[in-house]
PDB file of C-alpha atoms in Angstrom:
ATOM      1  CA  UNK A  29       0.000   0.000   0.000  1.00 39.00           C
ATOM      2  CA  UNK A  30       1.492   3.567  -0.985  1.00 41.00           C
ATOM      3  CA  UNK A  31      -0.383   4.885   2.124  1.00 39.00           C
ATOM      4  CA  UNK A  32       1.430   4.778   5.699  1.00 42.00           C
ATOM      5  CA  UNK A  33       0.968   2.462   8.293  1.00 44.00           C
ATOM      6  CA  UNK A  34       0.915   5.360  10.764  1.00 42.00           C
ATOM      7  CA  UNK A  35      -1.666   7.452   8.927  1.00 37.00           C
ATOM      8  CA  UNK A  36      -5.202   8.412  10.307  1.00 38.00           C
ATOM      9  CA  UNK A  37      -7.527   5.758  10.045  1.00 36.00           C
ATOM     10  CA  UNK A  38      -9.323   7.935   7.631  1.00 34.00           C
ATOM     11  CA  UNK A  39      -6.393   8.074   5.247  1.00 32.00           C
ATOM     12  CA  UNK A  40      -5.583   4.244   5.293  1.00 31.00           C
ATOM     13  CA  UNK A  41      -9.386   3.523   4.534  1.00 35.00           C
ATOM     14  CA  UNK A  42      -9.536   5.028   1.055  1.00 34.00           C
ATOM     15  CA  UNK A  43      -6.495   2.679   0.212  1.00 34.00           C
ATOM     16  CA  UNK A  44      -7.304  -0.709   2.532  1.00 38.00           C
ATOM     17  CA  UNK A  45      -9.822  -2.346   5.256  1.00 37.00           C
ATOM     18  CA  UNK A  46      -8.339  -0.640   8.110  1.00 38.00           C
ATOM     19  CA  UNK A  47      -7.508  -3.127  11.056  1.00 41.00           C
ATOM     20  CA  UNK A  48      -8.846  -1.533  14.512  1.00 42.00           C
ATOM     21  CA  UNK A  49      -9.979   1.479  12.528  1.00 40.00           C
ATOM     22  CA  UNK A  50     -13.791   2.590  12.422  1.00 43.00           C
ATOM     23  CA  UNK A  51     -15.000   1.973   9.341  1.00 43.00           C
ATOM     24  CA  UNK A  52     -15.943   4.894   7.264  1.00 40.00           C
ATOM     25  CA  UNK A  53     -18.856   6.644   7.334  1.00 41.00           C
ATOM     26  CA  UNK A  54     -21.812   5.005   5.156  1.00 43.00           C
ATOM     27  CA  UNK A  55     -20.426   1.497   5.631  1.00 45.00           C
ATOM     28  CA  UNK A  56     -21.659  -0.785   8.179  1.00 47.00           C
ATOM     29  CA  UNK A  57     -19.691  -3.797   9.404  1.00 49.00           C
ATOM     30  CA  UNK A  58     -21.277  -6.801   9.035  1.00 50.00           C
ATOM     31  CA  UNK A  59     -21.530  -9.792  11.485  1.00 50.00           C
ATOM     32  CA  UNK A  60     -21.334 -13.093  10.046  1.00 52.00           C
ATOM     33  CA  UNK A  61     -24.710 -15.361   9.385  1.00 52.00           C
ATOM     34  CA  UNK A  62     -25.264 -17.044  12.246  1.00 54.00           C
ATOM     35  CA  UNK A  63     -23.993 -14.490  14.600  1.00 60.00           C
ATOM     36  CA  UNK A  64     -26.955 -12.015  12.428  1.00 66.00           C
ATOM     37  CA  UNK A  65     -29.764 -14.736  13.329  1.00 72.00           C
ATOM     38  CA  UNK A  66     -28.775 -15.167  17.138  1.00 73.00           C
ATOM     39  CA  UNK A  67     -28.309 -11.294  18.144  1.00 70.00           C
ATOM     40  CA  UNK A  68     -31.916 -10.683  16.011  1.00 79.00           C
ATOM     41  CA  UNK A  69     -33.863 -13.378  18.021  1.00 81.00           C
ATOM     42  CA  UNK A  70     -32.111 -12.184  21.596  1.00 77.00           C
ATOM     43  CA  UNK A  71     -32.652  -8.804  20.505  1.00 80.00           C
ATOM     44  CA  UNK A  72     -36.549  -9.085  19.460  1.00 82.00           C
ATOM     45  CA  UNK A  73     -36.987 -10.775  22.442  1.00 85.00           C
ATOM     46  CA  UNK A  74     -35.402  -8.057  24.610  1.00 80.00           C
ATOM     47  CA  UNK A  75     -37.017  -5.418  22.734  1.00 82.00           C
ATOM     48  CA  UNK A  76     -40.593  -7.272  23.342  1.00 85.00           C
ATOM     49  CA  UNK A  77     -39.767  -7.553  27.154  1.00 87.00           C
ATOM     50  CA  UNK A  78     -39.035  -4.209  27.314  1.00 85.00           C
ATOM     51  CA  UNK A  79     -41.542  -1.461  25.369  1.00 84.00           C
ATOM     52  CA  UNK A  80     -39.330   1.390  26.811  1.00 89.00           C
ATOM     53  CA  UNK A  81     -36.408   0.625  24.514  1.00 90.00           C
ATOM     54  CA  UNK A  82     -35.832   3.555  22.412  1.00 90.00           C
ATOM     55  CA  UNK A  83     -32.569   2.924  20.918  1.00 91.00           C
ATOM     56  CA  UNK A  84     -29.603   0.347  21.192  1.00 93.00           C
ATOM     57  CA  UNK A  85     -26.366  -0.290  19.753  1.00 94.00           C
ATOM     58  CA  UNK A  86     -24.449  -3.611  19.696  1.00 92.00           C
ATOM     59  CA  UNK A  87     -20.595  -2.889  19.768  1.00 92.00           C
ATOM     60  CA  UNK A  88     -18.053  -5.746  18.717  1.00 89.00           C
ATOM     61  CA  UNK A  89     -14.742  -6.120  21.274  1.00 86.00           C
ATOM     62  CA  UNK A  90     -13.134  -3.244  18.674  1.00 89.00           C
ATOM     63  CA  UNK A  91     -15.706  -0.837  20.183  1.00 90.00           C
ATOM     64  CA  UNK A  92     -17.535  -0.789  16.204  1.00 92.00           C
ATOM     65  CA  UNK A  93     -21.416  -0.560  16.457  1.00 93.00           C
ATOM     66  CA  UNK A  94     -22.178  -3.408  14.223  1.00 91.00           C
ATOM     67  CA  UNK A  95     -26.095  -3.506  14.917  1.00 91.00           C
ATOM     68  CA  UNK A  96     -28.717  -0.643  16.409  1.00 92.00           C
ATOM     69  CA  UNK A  97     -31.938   0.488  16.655  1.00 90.00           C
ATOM     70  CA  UNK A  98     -33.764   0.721  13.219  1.00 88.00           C
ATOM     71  CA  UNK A  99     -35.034   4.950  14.809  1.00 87.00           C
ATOM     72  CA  UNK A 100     -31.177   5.657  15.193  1.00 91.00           C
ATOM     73  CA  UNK A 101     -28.832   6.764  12.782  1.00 93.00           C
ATOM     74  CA  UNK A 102     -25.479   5.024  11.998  1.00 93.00           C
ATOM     75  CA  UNK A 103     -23.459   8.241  12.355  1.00 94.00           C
ATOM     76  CA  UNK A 104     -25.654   8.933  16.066  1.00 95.00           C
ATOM     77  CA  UNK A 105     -24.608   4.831  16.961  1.00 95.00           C
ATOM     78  CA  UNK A 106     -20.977   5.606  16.089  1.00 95.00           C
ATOM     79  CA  UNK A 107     -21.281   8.876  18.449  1.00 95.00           C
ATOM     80  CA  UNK A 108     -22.524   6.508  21.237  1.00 95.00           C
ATOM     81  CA  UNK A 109     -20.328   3.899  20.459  1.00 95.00           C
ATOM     82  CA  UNK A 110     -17.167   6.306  20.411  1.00 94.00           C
ATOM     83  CA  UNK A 111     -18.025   7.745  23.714  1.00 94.00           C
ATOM     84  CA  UNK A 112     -19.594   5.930  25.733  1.00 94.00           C
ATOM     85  CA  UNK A 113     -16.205   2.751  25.128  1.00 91.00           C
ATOM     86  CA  UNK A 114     -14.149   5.163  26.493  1.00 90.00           C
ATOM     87  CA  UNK A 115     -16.813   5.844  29.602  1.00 92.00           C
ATOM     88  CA  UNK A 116     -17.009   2.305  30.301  1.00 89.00           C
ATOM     89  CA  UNK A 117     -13.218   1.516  30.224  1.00 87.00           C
ATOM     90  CA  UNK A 118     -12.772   4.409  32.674  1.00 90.00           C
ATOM     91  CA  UNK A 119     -15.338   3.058  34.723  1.00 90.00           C
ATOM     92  CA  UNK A 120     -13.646  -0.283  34.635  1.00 85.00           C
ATOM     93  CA  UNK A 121     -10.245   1.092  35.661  1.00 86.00           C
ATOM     94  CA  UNK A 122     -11.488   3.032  38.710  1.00 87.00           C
ATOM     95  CA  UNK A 123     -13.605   0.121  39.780  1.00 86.00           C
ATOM     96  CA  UNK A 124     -10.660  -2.459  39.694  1.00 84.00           C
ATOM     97  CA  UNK A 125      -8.689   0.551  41.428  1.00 84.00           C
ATOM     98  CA  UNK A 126     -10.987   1.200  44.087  1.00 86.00           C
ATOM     99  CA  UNK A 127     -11.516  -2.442  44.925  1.00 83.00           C
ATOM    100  CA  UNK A 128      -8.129  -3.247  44.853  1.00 78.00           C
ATOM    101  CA  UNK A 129      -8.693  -6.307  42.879  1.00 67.00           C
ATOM    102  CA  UNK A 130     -10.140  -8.201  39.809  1.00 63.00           C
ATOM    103  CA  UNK A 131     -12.524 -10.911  41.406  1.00 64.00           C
ATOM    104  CA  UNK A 132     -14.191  -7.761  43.043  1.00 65.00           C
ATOM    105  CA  UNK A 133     -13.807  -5.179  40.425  1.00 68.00           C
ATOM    106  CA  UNK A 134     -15.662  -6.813  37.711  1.00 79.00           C
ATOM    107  CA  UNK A 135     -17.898  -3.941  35.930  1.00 83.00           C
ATOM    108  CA  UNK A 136     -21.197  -5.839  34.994  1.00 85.00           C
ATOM    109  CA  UNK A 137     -23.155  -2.740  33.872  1.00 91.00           C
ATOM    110  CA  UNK A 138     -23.328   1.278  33.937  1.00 93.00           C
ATOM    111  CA  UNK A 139     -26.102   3.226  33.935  1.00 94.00           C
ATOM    112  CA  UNK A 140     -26.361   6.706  33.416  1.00 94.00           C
ATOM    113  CA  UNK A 141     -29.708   8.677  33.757  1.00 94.00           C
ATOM    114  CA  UNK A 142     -30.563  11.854  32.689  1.00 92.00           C
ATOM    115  CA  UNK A 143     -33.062  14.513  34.870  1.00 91.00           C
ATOM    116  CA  UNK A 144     -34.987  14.209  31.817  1.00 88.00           C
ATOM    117  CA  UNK A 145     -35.924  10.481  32.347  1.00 90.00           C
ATOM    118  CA  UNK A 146     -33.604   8.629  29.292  1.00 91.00           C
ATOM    119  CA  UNK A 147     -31.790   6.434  30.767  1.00 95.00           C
ATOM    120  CA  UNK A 148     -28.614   5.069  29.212  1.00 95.00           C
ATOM    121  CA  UNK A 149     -27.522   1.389  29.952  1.00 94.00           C
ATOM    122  CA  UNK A 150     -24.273  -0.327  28.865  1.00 94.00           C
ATOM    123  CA  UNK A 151     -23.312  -4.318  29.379  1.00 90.00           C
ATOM    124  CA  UNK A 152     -20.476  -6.506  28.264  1.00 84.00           C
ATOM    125  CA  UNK A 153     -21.605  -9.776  27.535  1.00 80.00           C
ATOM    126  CA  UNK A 154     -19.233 -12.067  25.713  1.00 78.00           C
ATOM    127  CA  UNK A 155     -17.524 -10.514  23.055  1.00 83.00           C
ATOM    128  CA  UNK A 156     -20.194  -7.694  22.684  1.00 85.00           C
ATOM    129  CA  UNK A 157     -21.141  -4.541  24.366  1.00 89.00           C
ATOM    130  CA  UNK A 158     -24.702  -3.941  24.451  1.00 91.00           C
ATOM    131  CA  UNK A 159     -25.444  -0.086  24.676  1.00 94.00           C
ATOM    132  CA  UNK A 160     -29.372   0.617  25.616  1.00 93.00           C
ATOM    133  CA  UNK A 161     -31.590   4.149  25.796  1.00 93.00           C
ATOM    134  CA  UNK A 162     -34.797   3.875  28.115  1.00 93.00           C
ATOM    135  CA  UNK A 163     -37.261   6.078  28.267  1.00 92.00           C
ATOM    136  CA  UNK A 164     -38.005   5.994  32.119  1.00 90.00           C
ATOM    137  CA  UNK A 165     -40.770   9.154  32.074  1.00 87.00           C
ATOM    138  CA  UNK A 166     -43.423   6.839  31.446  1.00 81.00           C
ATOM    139  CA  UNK A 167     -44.930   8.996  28.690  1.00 79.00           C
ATOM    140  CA  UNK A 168     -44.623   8.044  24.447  1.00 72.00           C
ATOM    141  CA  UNK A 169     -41.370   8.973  23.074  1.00 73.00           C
ATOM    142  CA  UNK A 170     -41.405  11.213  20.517  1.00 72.00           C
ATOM    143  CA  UNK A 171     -38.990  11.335  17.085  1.00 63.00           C
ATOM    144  CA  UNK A 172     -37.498  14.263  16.106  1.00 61.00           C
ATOM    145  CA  UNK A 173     -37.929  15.254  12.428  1.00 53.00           C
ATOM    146  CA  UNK A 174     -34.554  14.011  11.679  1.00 54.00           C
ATOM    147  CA  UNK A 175     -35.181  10.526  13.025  1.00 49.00           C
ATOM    148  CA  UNK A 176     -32.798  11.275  16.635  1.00 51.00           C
ATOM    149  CA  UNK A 177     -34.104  10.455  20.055  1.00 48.00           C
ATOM    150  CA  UNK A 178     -36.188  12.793  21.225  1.00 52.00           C
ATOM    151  CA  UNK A 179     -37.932  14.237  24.653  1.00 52.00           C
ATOM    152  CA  UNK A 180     -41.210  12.832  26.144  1.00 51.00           C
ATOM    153  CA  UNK A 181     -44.475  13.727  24.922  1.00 46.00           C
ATOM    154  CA  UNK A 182     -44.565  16.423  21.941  1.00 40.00           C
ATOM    155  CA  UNK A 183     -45.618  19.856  23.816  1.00 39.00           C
ATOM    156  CA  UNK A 184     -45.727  18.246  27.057  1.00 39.00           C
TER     157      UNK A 184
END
């Protein structure tokens, strides 16, 4: 490749399939077939347990959304994906710090909720991280016009 090893991951994508890179905006990493079929049927079946589900994202172990919420946006799943991997592995560190150990320090979940009643939800579970948004205000959820989460009820 006439492109650097040590360029930006944006630069090396034009030229090759970036390894630990983000893929580029518009394309969507894909999981393999059977890997599709088991996330869909865990993820219907979460999504029918739980109505308040406004959004999710499923990150691989590279931090790369590689399935979310038909209402969200690749480029808003990336944003979520970006930051809140970092939030977790900070939360990770200080917990293993604080506890002075790993058998005691093991981060199952964070949750973060907002005074506005979204709640945001992340869990590792195997090789995934599985990032949900709640709606906790127990009114509908209404879209904005560009297809984003939104606030509670429209006026309200």
């Amino acid at each position: 490749s006439s492109v650097p090893s040590g360029a930006p991951c944006a630069a090396r994508a034009a030229a090759e399939p970036p390894r630990g890179c983000p893929a580029p905006l518009g394309a969507k990493p894909a999981m393999a077939g059977a890997q599709t079929s088991e996330v869909d049927s865990e993820l219907k079946t979460f999504l029918g347990k739980f109505p308040t589900v406004i959004g999710y994202v499923v990150l691989n172990t590279d931090g790369i959304p590689v399935k979310h919420h038909e209402a969200m946006s690749y480029t808003k799943a990336v944003t979520y994906a970006a930051l809140l991997t970092d939030f977790v592995n900070n939360c990770k560190r200080a917990l293993k710090d604080l506890l002075n150990g790993p058998a005691e320090s093991e981060l199952t979940n964070v949750r973060i909720r907002t005074k506005e009643g979204t709640e945001i939800i992340c869990v590792s579970v195997a090789e995934y991280t599985f990032l949900v948004i709640q709606n906790c205000t127990g009114k509908p959820w209404v879209q904005d016009p560009e297809g984003e989460t939104g606030g509670g009820e429209a006026g309200a």
